[in-house]
CSV table of C-alpha atoms and ligand atoms in Angstrom, one decimal:
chain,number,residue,atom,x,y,z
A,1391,UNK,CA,80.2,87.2,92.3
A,1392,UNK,CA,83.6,88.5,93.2
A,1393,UNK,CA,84.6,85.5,95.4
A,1394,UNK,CA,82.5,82.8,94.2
A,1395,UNK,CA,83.6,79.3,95.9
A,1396,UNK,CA,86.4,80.7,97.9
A,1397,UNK,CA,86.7,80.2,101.3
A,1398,UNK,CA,87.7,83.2,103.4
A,1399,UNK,CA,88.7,84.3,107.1
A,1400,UNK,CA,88.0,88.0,109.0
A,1401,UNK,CA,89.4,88.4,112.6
A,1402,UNK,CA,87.8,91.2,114.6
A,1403,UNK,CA,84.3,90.4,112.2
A,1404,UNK,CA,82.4,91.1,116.0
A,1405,UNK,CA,82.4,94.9,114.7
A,1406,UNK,CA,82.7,97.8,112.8
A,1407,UNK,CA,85.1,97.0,109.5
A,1408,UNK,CA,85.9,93.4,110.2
A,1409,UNK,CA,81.5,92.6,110.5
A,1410,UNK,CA,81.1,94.4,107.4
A,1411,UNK,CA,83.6,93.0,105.8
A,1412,UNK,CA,82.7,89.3,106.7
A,1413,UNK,CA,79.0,89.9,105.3
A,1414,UNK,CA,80.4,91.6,102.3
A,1415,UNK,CA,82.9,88.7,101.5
A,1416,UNK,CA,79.6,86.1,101.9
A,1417,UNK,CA,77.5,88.7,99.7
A,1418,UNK,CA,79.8,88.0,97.2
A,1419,UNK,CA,80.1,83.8,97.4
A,1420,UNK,CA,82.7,82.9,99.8
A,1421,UNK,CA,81.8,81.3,102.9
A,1422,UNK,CA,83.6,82.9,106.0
A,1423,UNK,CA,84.7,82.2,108.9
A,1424,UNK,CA,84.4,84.8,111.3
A,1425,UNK,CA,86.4,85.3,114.2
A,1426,UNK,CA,86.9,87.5,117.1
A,1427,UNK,CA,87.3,87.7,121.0
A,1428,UNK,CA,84.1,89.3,121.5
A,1429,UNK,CA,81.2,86.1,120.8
A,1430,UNK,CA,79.1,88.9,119.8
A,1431,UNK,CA,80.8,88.1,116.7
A,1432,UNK,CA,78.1,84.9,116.4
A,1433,UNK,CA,75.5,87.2,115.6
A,1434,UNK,CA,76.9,88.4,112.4
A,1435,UNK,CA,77.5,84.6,111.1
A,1436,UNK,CA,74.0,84.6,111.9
A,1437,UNK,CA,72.9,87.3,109.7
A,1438,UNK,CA,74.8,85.8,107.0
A,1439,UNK,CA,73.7,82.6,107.3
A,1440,UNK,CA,70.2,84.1,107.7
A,1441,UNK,CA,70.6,86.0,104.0
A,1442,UNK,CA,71.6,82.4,102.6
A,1443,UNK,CA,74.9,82.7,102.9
A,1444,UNK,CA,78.1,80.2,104.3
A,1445,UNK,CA,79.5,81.3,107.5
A,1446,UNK,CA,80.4,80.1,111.2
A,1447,UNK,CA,82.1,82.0,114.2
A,1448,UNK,CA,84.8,81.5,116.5
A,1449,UNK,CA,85.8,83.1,119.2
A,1450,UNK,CA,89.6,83.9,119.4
A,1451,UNK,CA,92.4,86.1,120.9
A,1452,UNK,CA,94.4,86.7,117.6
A,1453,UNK,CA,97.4,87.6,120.4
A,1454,UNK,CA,97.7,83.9,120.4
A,1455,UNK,CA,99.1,81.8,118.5
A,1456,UNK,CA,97.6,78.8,118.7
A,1457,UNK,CA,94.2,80.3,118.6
A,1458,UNK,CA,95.4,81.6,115.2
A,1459,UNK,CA,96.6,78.4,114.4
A,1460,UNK,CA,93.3,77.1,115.6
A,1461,UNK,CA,91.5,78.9,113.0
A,1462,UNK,CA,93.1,77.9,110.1
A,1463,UNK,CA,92.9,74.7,111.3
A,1464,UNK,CA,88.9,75.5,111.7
A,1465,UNK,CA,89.0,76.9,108.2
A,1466,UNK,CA,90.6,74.2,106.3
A,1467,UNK,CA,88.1,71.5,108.4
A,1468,UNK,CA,85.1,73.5,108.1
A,1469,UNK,CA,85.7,74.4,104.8
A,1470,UNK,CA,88.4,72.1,103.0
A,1471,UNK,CA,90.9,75.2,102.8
A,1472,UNK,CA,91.9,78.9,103.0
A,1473,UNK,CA,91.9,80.8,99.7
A,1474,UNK,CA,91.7,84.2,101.4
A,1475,UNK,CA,91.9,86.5,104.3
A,1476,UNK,CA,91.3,89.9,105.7
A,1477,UNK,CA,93.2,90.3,109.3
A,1478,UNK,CA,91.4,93.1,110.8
A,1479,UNK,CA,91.5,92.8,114.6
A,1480,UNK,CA,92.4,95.9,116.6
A,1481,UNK,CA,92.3,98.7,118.9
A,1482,UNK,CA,93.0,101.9,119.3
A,1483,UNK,CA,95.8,102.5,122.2
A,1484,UNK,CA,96.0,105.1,124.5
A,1485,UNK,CA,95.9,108.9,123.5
A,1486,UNK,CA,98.9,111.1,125.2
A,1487,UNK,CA,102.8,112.1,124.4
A,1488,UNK,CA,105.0,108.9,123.6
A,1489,UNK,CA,107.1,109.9,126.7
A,1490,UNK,CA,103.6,109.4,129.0
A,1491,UNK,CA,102.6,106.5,127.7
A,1492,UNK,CA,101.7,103.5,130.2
A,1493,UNK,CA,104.1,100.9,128.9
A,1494,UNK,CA,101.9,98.2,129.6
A,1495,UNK,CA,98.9,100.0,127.3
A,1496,UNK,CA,101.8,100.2,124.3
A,1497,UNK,CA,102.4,97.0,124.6
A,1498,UNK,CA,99.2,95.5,124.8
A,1499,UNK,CA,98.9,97.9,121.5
A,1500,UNK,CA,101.5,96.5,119.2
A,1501,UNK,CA,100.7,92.7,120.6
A,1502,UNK,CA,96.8,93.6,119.4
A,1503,UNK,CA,97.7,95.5,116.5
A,1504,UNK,CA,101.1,94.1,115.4
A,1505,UNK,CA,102.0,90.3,116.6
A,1506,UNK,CA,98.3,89.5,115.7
A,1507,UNK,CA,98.4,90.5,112.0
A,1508,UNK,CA,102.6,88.8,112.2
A,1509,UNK,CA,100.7,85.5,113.6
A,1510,UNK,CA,97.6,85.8,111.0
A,1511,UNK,CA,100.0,85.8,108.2
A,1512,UNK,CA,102.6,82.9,109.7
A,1513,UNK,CA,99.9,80.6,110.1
A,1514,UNK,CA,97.5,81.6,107.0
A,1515,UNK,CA,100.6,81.9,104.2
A,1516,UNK,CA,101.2,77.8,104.5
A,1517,UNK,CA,97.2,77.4,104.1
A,1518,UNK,CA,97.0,79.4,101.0
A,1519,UNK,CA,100.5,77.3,99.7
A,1520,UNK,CA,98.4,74.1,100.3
A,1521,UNK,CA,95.6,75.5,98.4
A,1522,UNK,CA,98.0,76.8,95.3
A,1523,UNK,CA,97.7,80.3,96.0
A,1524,UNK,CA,95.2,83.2,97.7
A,1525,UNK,CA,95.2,86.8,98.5
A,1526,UNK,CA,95.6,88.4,102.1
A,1527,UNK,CA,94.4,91.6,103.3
A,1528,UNK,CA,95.3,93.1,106.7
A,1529,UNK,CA,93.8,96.4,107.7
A,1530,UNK,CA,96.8,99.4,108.3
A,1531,UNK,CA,95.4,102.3,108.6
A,1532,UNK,CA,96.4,105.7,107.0
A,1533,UNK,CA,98.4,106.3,110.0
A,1534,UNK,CA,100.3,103.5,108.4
A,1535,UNK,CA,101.6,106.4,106.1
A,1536,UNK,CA,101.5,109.0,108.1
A,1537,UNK,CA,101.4,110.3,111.8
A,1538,UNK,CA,99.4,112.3,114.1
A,1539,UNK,CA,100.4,113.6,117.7
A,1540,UNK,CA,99.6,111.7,120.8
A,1541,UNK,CA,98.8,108.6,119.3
A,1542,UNK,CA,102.3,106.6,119.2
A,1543,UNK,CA,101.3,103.1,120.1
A,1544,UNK,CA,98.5,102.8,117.8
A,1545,UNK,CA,101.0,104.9,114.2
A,1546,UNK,CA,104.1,103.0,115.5
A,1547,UNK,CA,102.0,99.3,115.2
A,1548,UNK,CA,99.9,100.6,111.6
A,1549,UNK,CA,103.6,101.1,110.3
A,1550,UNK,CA,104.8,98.0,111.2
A,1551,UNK,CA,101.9,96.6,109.3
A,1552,UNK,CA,102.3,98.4,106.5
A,1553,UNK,CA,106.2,97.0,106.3
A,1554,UNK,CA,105.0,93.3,107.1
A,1555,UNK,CA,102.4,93.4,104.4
A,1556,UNK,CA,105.1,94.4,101.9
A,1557,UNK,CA,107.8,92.3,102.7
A,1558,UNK,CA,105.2,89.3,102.9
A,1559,UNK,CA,103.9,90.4,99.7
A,1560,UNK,CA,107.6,90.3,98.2
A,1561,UNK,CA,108.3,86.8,100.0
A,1562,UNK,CA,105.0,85.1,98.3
A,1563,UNK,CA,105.0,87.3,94.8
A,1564,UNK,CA,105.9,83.5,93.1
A,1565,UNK,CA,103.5,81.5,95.1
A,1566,UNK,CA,100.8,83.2,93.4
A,1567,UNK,CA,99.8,84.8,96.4
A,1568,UNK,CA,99.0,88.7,97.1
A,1569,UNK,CA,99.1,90.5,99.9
A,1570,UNK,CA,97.9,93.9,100.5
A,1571,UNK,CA,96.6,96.1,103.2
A,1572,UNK,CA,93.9,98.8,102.8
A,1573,UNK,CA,94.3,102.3,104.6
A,1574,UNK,CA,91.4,103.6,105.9
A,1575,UNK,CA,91.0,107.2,107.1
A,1576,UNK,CA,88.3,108.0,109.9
A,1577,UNK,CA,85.5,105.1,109.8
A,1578,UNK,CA,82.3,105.4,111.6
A,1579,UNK,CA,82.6,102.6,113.6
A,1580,UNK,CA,83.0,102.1,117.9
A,1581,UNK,CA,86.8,102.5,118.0
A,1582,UNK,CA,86.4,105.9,115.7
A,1583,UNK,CA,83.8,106.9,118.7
A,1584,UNK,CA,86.4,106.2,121.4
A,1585,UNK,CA,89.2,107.2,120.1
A,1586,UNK,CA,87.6,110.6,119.1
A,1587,UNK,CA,85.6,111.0,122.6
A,1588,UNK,CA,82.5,110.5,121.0
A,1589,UNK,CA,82.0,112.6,118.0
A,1590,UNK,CA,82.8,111.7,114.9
A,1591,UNK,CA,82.9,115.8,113.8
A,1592,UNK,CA,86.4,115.1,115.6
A,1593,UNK,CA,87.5,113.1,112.8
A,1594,UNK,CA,85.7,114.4,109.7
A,1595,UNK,CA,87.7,118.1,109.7
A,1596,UNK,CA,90.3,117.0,107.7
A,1597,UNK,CA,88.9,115.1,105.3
A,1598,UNK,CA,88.9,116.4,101.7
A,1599,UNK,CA,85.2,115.2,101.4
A,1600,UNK,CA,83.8,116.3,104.6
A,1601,UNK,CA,82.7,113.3,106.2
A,1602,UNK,CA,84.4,110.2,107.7
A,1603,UNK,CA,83.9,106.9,105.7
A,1604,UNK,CA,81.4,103.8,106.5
A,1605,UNK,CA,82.8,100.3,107.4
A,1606,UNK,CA,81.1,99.4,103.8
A,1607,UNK,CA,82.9,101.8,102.1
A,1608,UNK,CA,86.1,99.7,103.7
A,1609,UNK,CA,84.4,96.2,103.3
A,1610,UNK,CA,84.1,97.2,99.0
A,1611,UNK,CA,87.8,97.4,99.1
A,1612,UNK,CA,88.8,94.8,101.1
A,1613,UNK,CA,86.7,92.5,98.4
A,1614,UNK,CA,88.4,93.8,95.7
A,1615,UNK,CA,91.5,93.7,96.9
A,1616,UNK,CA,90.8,89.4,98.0
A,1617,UNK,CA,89.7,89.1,94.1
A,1618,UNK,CA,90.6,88.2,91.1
A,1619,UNK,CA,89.9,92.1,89.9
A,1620,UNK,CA,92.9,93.0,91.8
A,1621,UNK,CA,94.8,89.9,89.9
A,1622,UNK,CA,98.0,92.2,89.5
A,1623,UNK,CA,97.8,94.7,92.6
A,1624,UNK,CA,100.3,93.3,95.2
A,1625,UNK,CA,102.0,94.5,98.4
A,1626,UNK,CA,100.3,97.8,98.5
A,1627,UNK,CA,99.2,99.7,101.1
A,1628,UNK,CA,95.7,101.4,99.8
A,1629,UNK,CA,94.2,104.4,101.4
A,1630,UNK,CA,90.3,104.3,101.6
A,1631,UNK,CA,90.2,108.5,103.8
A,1632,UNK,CA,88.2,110.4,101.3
A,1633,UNK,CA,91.1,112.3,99.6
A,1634,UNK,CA,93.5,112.4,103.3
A,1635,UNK,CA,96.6,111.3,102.0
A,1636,UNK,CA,96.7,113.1,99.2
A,1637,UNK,CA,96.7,116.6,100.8
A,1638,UNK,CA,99.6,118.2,102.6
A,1639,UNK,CA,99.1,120.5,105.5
B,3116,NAI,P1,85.9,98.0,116.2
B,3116,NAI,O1,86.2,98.3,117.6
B,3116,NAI,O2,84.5,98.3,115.7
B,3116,NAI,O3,86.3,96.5,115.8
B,3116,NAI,C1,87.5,95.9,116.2
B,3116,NAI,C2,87.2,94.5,116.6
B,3116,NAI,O4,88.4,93.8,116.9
B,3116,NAI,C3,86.3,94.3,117.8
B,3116,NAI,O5,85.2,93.5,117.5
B,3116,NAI,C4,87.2,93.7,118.8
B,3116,NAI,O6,86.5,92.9,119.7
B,3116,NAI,C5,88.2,93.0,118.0
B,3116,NAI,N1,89.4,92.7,118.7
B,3116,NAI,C6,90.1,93.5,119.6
B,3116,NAI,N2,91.1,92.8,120.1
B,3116,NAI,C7,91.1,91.6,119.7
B,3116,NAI,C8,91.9,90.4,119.9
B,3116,NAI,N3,92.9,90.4,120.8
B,3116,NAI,N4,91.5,89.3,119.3
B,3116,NAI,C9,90.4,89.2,118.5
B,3116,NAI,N5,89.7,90.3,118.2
B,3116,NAI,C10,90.0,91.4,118.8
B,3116,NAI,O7,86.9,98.9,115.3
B,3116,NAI,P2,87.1,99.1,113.7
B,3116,NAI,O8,87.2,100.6,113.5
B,3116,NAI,O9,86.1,98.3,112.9
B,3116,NAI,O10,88.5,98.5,113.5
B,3116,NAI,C11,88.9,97.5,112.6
B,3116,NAI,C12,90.3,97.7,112.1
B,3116,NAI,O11,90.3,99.0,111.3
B,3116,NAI,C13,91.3,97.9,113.2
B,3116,NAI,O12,92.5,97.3,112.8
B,3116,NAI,C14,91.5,99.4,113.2
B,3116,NAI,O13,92.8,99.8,113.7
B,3116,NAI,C15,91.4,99.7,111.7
B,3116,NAI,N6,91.1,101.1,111.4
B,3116,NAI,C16,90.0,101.8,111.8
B,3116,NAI,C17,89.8,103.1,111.5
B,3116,NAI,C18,88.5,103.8,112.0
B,3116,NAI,O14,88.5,105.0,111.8
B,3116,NAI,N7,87.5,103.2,112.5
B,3116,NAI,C19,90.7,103.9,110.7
B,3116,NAI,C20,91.9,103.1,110.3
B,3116,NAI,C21,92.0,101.8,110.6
């Protein structure tokens, strides 16, 4: 088991990447704390805790910070620490030219997508000190890397992630703590449906292997990345798009 006795915590784990992430983190020994401002989230603690597995929910805005702090706080309670975390909340922003864009719609963008992942990371880096060192994943996306028309709020805030998870990495490279962020291309999931009205066909054009991706196909990164396999990977931002980035045009 890949994360045997560790004790881990996934924000948005209600849905899509962040629920298969959670149950692939327990699958593989730690126990979780899941967290996300939807309670729906209880139900996948549930199915965790109903394959034999550790895990407990949460609900929490990670816009906040002292419901971030909160659940650290839970964590280390709970749990007696923090050894690793996947910050994964999001959404997907309004779709139209940067010059149209409702200003209140960006901004609720880069506080969901960009001072959530900046808070995850303030109040989980001192956790994983306490503990003697961790790993940290936060979900960028390939538009991290890259950019697409019409969808400013949501590429400007997956590059400021991408740039955070470095420069965190860089600050905490002697702590014995990694940080990292996967990049996923299109995953079948509900904010893939909205974002792409619907159809995932949308999304899959482009990709070199003619499909989008599954949030498990995410979730098996994500582990890797949180374990010891990954002992010498650090501050990267890893695409997980079926062969996306690496095609120009
Ligand atoms: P999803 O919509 O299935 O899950 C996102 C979860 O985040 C939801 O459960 C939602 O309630 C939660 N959330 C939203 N705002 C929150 C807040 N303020 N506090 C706490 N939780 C909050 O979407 P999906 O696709 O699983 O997204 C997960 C991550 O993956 C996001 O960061 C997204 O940007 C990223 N991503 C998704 C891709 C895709 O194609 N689905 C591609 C690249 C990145």
């Amino acid at each position: 088991m890949l994360l045997r006795g560790k004790v881990g915590l996934v924000t948005g784990a209600a849905s899509g990447i962040g629920r298969a992430s959670a149950i692939a983190m327990a699958r593989e020994g730690a126990s979780v704390l899941l967290s996300d401002i939807d309670a729906k989230g209880a139900s996948a603690a549930d199915e965790i805790r109903a394959e034999g597995g550790r895990a407990i929910f949460q609900a929490a805005d990670v816009t906040d910070d002292a419901q971030v702090a909160g659940l650290v706080a839970l964590a280390e309670r709970e749990f007696g620490g923090l050894d690793v975390a996947y910050n994964n909340a999001g959404i997907e922003g309004a779709q139209a030219p940067l010059e149209q864009q409702d200003m209140a719609g960006v901004r609720k963008a880069f506080d969901v997508l960009i001072t959530s992942v900046y808070l995850c990371l303030r109040h989980e880096i001192p956790a994983l000190q306490r503990r003697g060192g961790g790993a940290i994943v936060n979900c960028g996306s390939m538009w991290g890397l890259n950019a697409w028309p019409n969808w400013s709020p949501y590429i400007t805030s997956k590059h400021a992630v991408s740039g955070m998870t470095k420069t965190a990495a860089l600050e905490q490279a002697r702590n014995n703590i990694r940080i990292n962020a996967v990049a996923p291309g299109p995953i079948l999931t509900p904010l893939l449906l909205r974002g792409w009205k619907g159809d995932p066909n949308n999304a899959s054009g482009r990709v070199p292997m003619g499909r989008i991706g599954q949030p498990e196909e995410v979730a098996d990164v994500v582990v890797f990345l949180l374990s010891e396999r990954a002992s010498f990977v650090n501050g990267h931002v890893m695409p997980v798009d079926g062969g996306m980035m690496a095609q120009t045009g």
